[in-house]
Each structure stands twice: as C-alpha cells, then as structure tokens.
Tab-separated table of C-alpha atoms in Angstrom:
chain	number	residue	atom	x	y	z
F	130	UNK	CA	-3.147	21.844	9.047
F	131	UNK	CA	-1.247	20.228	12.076
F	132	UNK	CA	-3.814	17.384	12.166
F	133	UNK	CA	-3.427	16.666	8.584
F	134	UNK	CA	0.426	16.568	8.786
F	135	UNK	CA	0.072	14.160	12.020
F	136	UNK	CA	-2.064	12.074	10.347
F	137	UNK	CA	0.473	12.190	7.580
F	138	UNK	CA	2.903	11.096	9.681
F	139	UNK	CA	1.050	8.209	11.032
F	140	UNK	CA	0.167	6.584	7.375
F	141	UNK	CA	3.702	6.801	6.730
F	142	UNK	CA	4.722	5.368	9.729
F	143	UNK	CA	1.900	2.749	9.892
F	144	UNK	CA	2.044	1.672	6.253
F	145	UNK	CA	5.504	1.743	6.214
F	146	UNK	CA	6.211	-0.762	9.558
F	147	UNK	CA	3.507	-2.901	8.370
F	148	UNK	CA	6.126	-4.417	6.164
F	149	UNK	CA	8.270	-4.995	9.178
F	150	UNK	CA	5.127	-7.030	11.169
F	151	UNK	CA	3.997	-8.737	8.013
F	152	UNK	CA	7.453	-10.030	7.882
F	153	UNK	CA	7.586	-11.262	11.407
F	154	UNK	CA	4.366	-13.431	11.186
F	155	UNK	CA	5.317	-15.327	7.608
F	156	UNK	CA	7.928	-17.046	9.540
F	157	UNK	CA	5.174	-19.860	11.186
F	158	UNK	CA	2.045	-18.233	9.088
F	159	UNK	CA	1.053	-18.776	5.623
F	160	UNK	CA	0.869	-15.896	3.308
F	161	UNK	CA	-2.627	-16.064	2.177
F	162	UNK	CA	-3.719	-17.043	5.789
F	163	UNK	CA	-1.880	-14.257	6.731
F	164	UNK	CA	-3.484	-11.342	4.775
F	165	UNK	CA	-6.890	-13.065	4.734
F	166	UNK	CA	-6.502	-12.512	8.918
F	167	UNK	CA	-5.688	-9.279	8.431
F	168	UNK	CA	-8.740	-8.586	6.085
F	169	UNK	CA	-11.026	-10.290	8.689
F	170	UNK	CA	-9.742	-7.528	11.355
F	171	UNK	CA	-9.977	-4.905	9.183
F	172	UNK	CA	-13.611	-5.561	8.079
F	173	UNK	CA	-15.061	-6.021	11.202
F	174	UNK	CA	-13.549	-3.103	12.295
F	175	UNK	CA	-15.115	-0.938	9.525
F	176	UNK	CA	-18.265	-2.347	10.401
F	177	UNK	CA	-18.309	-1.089	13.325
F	178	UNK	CA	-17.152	1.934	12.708
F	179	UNK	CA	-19.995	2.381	10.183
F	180	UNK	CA	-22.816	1.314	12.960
F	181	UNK	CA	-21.023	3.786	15.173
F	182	UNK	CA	-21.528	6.641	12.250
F	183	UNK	CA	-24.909	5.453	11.355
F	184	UNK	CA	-23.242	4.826	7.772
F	185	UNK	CA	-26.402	3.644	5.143
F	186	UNK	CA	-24.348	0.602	3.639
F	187	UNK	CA	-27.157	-0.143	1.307
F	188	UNK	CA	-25.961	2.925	-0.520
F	189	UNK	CA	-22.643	1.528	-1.927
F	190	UNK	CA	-24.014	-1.373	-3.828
F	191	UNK	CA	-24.690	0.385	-6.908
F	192	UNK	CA	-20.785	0.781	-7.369
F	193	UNK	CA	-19.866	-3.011	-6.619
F	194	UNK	CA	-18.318	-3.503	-9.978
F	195	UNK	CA	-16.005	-0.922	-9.006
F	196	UNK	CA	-15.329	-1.541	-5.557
F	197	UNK	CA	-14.773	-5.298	-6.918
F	198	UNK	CA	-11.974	-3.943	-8.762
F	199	UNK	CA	-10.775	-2.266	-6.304
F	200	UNK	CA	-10.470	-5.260	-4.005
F	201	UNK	CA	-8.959	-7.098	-6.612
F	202	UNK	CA	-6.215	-4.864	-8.469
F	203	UNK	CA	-6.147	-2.792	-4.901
F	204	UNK	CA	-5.617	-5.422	-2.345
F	205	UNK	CA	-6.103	-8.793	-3.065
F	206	UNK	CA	-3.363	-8.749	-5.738
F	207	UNK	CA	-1.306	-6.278	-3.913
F	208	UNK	CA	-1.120	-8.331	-0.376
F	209	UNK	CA	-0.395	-11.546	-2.065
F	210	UNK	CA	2.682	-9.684	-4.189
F	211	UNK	CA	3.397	-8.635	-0.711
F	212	UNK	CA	3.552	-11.230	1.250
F	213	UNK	CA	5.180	-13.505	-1.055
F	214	UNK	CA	7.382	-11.113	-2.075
F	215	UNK	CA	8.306	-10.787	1.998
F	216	UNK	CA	9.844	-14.297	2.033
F	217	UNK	CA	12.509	-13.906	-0.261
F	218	UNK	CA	13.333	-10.153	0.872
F	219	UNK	CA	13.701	-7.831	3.842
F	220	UNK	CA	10.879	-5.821	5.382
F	221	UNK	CA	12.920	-2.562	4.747
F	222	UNK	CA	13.331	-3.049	0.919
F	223	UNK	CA	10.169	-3.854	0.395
F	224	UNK	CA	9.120	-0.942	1.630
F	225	UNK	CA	11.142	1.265	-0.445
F	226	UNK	CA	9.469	-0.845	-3.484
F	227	UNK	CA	6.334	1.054	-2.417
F	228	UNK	CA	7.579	4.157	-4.575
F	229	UNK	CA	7.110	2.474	-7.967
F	230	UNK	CA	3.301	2.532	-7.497
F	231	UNK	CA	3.533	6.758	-7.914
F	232	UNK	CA	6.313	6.114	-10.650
F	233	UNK	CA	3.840	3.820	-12.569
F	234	UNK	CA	0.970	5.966	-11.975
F	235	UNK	CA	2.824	8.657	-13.900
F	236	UNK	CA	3.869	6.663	-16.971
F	237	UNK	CA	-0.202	5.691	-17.166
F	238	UNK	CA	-1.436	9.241	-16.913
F	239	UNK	CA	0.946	10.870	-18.841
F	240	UNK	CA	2.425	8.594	-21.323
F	241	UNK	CA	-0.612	6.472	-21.617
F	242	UNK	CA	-3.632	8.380	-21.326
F	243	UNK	CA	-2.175	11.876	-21.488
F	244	UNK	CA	-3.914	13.505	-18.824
F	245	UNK	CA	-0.553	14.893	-17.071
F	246	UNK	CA	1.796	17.087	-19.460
F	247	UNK	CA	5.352	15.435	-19.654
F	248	UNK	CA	8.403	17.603	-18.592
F	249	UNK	CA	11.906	17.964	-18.861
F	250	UNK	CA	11.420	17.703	-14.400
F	251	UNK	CA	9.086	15.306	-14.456
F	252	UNK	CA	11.070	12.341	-17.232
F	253	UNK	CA	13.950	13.259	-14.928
F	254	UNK	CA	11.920	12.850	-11.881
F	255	UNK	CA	10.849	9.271	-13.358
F	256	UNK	CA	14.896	8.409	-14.327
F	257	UNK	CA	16.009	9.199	-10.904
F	258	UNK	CA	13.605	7.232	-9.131
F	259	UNK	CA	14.575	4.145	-11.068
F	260	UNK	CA	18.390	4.847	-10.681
F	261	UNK	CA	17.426	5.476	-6.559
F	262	UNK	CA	15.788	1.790	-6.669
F	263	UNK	CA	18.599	0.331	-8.651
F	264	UNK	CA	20.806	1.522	-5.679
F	265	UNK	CA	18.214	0.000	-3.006
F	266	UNK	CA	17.776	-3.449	-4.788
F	267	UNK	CA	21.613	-3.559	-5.705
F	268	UNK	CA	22.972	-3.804	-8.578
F	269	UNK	CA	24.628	-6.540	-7.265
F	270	UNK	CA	21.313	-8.444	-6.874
F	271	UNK	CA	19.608	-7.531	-10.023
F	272	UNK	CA	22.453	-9.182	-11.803
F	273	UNK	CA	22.659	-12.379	-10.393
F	274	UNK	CA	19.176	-12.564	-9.976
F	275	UNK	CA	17.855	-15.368	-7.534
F	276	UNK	CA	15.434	-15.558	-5.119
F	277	UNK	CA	16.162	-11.769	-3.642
F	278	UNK	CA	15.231	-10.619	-7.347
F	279	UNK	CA	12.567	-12.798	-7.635
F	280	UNK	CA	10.916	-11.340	-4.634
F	281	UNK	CA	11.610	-7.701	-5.451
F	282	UNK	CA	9.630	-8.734	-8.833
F	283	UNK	CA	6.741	-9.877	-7.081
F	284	UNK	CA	6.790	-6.766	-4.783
F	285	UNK	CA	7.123	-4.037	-7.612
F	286	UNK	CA	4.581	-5.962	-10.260
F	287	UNK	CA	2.083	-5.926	-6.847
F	288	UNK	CA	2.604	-1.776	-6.719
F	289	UNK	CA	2.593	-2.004	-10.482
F	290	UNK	CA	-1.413	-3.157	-10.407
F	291	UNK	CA	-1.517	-1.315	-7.641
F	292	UNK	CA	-1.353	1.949	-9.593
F	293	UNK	CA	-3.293	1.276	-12.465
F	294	UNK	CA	-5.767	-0.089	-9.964
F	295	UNK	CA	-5.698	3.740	-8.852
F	296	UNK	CA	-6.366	4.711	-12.704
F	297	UNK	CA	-9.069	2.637	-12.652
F	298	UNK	CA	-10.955	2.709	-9.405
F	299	UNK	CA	-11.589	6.280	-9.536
F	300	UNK	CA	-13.405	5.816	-13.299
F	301	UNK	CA	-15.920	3.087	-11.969
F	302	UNK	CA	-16.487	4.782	-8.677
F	303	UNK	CA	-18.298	7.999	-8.091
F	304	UNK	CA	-19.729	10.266	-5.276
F	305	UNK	CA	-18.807	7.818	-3.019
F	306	UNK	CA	-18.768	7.532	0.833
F	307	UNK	CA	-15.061	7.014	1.266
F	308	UNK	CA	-15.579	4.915	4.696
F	309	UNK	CA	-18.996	3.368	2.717
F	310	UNK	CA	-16.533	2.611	-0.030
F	311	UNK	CA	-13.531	0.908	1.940
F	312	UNK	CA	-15.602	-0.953	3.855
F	313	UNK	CA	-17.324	-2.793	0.712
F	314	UNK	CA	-14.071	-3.407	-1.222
F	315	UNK	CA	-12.513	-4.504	2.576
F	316	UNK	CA	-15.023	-6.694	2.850
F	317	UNK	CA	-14.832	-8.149	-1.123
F	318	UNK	CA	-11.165	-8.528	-0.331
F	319	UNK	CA	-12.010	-10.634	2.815
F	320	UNK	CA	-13.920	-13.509	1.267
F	321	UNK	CA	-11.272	-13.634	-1.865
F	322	UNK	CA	-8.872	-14.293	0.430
F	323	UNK	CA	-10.256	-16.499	3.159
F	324	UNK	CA	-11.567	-18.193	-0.091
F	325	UNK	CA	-8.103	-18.554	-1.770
F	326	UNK	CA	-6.742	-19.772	1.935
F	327	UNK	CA	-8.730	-22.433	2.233
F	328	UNK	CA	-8.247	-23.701	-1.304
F	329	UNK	CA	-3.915	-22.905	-1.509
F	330	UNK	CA	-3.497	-23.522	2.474
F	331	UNK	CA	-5.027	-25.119	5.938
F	332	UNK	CA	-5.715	-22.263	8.132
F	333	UNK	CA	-6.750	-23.927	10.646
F	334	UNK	CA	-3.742	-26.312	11.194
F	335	UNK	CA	-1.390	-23.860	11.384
F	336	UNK	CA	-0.252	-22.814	14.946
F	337	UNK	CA	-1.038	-19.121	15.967
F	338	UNK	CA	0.689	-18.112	19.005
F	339	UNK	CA	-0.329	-15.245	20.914
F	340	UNK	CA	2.145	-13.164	19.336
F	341	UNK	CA	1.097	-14.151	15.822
F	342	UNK	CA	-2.723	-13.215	16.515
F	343	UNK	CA	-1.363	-9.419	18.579
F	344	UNK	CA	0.301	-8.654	15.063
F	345	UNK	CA	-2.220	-9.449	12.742
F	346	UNK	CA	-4.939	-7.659	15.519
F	347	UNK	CA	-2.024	-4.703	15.092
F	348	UNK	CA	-1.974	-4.744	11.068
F	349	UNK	CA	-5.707	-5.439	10.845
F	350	UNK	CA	-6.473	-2.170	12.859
F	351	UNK	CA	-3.397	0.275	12.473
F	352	UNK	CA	-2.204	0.446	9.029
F	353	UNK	CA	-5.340	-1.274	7.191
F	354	UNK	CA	-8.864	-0.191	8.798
F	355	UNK	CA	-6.975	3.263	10.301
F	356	UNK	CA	-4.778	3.430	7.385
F	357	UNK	CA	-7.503	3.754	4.774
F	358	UNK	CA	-9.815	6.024	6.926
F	359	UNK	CA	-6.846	8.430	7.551
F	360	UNK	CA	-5.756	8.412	3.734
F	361	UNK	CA	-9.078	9.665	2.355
F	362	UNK	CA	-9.537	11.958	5.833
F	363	UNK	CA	-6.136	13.370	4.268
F	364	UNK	CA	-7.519	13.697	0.420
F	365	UNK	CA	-10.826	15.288	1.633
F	366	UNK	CA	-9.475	17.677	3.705
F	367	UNK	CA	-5.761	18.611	2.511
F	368	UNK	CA	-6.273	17.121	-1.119
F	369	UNK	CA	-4.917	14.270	-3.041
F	370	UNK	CA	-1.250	15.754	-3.990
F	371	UNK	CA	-0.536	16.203	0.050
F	372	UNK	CA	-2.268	12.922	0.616
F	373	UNK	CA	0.189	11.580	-2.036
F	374	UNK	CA	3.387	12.943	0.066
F	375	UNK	CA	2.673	9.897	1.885
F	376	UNK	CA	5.162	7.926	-0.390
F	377	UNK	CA	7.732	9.895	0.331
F	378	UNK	CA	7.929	9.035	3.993
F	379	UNK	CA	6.962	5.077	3.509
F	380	UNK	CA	10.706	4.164	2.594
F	381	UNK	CA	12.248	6.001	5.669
F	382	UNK	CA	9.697	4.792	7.946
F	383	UNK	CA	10.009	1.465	6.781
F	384	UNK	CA	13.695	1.387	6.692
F	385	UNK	CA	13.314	2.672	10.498
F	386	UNK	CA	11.180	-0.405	11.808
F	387	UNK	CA	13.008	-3.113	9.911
F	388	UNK	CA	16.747	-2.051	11.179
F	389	UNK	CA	14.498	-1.453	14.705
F	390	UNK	CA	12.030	-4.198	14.752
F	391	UNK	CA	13.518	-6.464	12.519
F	392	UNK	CA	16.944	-5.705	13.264
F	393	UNK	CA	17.710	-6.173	9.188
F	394	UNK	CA	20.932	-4.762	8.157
F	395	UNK	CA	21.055	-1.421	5.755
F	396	UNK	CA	24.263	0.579	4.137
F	397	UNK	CA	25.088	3.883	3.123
F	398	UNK	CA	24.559	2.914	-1.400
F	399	UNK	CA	20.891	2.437	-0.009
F	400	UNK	CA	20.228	4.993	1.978
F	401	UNK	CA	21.665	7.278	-1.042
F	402	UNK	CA	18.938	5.239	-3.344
F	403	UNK	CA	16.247	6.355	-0.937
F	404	UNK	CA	17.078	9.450	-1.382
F	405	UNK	CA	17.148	9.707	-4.869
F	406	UNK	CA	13.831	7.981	-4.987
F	407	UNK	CA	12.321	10.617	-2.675
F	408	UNK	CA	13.731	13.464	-4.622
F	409	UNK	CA	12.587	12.169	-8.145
F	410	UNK	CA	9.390	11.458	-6.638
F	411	UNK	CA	9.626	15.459	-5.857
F	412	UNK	CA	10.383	16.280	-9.222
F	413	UNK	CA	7.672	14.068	-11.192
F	414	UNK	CA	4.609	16.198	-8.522
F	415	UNK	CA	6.829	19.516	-8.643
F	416	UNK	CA	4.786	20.940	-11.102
F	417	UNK	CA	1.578	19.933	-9.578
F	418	UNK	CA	2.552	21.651	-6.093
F	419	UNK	CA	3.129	25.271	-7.832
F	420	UNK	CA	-0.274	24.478	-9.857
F	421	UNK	CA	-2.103	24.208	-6.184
C-alpha cells in the first residue's frame, strides 16, 4: 500500500508541475516543437524500457486502431490544447483545469451511456466542481472574456477529448500490455507531432538553450514516460478508482510549482475554488469508494 500511495504522490506531483515547465519553455519554444520534443524523449525512453523487459512489441499491432485513437484524442489533441492554452494563462490554473476531464467523464458514463447510476451526491458533486472552477478562472475573467478565457477554453475542451478519449480507448483496446500499449500510442503521438511541427513551425531554427533541452529531457522522462508507467502500475495494483485520486492532488501540486517555480501569483477566492473542486470530485466517486 505505501508504494502505491508514493507513487500516487509522484503522478500528482509530476503531472501537476509539468504545467509549470511546459510554461517555462513556450517563452523561446514553439508549442508544437515543444510537445513533439517531449514525445521524442518519451518514446525513446519506452523503448528502452521495453528492450530492458524483453517486451514482444510485435504483440500490440493488432490494437493500432485503438492505440491510434488514443494518441490522437489522448495526447496529440490534449498537448496542443495545452500548450496553446499555456500562452494565454498561468501554469497554476491550468492545472486546476485538469479536473474537468473526471467531471466530463461522468456526464459521458452516466448521462450519456448510462453505465454509472446518477445521484442526488453525485449531480451535486458535478455542480460543485463547476462552481469551484468558476472561482479558479474568475468570474471576473469569464465575463470579460479575452485572451485569459480564450486560453482556459482551449485548456478545458483539451481535458474535454481527453475524457471521452478515456470512454473510448478502453472499448477498442483489450488485454493489453499497459507498457506494450503506451509505448505504441507514444510513439503514434511522436510522428503526428514532429509531423505537424514541421508543417505549422521550423524546429530547427529555433534556439534551444541548454536550459530549454534539461526541461523538455525533465518532461519527456518524469511526468510522460514515468508518468504513464506509474498510472497503470497504480490501476493494476491498487485499481482504477485509487488510480483516479490522482486528480485530486494535480490542482494543489500544480498550484505549488507555479507560485514556486513560476513564481505566478494566487489568492484566497482560488484556493477556496480548489477546494470545492476537490470535494465535488469526492462526491461524484463517493459512491464508488463504499462499492469497493
């Protein structure tokens, strides 16, 4: 049990600052370049992780439609939202915007497809974690809209996809090797993107300092390659409802690195609307935690 909370504590942390280091780099480095970098770390280091394990590769590529999905609705997508979404708003917000992908998944699965029952806890669970994110984004902001709004959009449409991506993923792909798995839609994801570079910006023009190739190295490794390897570690041996406690910590973690790191400012009316994210978050799974 300790190991799975400490690697619970590390996905939160490492997802979570991510935001904070993705943020740092977009100041002299495309977006696209950016994540496609990132990608490129991340593969190679699944790769040889998988020659390390003796891992059969050859056995994933029946599920490539799904794993294509994956890379597409999963990452791709969701990195772009990301990092575009990162140059109109701070690290720390956009990490509290990771809590609508768990808020959307319910609406699907419930609402939608009516595989969860709907409660009075978990409809108020869903209301208070979209009153907690008014109170992070401001209500200030959403009215006057601009380019703070317009990059909150971008982030919560990105975790939007991100969760019916989760809907999805798990339909097309079956009895797979989760490292087998990440490593092919990784990989997928990496030649989208250094594709999509190439054609939006000039990667190779751009100047990367030493610092700018440490923190993609960093992100490429830590919250990406490591990030995905301890997340299904965590659903295999804990299951997926403490696997999916992970959103619950993202916010305060990445709230932590980007006053920190980032040295962004924060005030009280958002850390309230954390708060009341993280407890409707509670409430939607409450039901679910007395079931296991």
């Amino acid at each position: 049990m300790l190991v799975n909370i400490l690697i619970l504590i590390y996905l939160a942390a490492a997802w979570g600052g991510a935001f904070s280091l993705l943020k740092y780099n977009l100041r002299t480095i495309g977006p696209v370049t950016e994540m496609a970098a990132r990608a490129i770390v991340a593969f190679v280091a699944l790769l040889i992780l998988c020659l390390i394990l003796k891992k059969d590769l050859r056995s994933g590529i029946k599920n490539w439609p799904g794993y294509l999905v994956f890379a597409l609705l999963g990452i791709v997508q969701l990195w772009l939202a990301d990092a575009y979404g990162l140059k109109y708003i701070s690290s720390g917000l956009a990490s509290v915007m990771v809590s609508v992908a768990p808020l959307t998944t319910f609406v699907i699965t419930a609402v939608v497809l009516r595989d969860d029952k709907i409660t009075l806890s978990n409809v108020t669970g869903l209301l208070l974690g979209l009153v907690g994110l008014v109170l992070v984004i401001g209500v200030d902001n959403i009215v006057s809209g601009g380019a703070e709004l317009l990059g909150v959009a971008l982030v919560v449409g990105g975790f939007m996809l991100f969760a019916l991506n989760g809907v999805l993923a798990p339909r097309l792909v079956k009895r797979a090797d989760p490292i087998i798995a990440t490593t092919y839609y990784i990989g997928m994801s990496t030649v989208i993107l250094i594709v999509l570079a190439f054609i939006i910006e000039a990667p190779l023009q751009m100047k990367w300092g030493l610092d700018n190739i440490a923190v993609e190295i960093i992100v490429g490794l830590i919250p990406t390659a490591g990030g995905f390897v301890g997340f299904y570690y965590m659903i295999k041996h804990a299951g997926p409802l403490f696997a999916s406690t992970t959103f619950y910590l993202m916010p305060i973690f990445g709230m932590l690195f980007a006053v920190v790191y980032m040295g962004e400012k924060t005030n009280m009316l958002q850390m309230v609307g954390i708060g009341v994210v993280i407890l409707g978050l509670y409430l939607i799974n409450r039901n679910k935690m007395k079931e296991s």
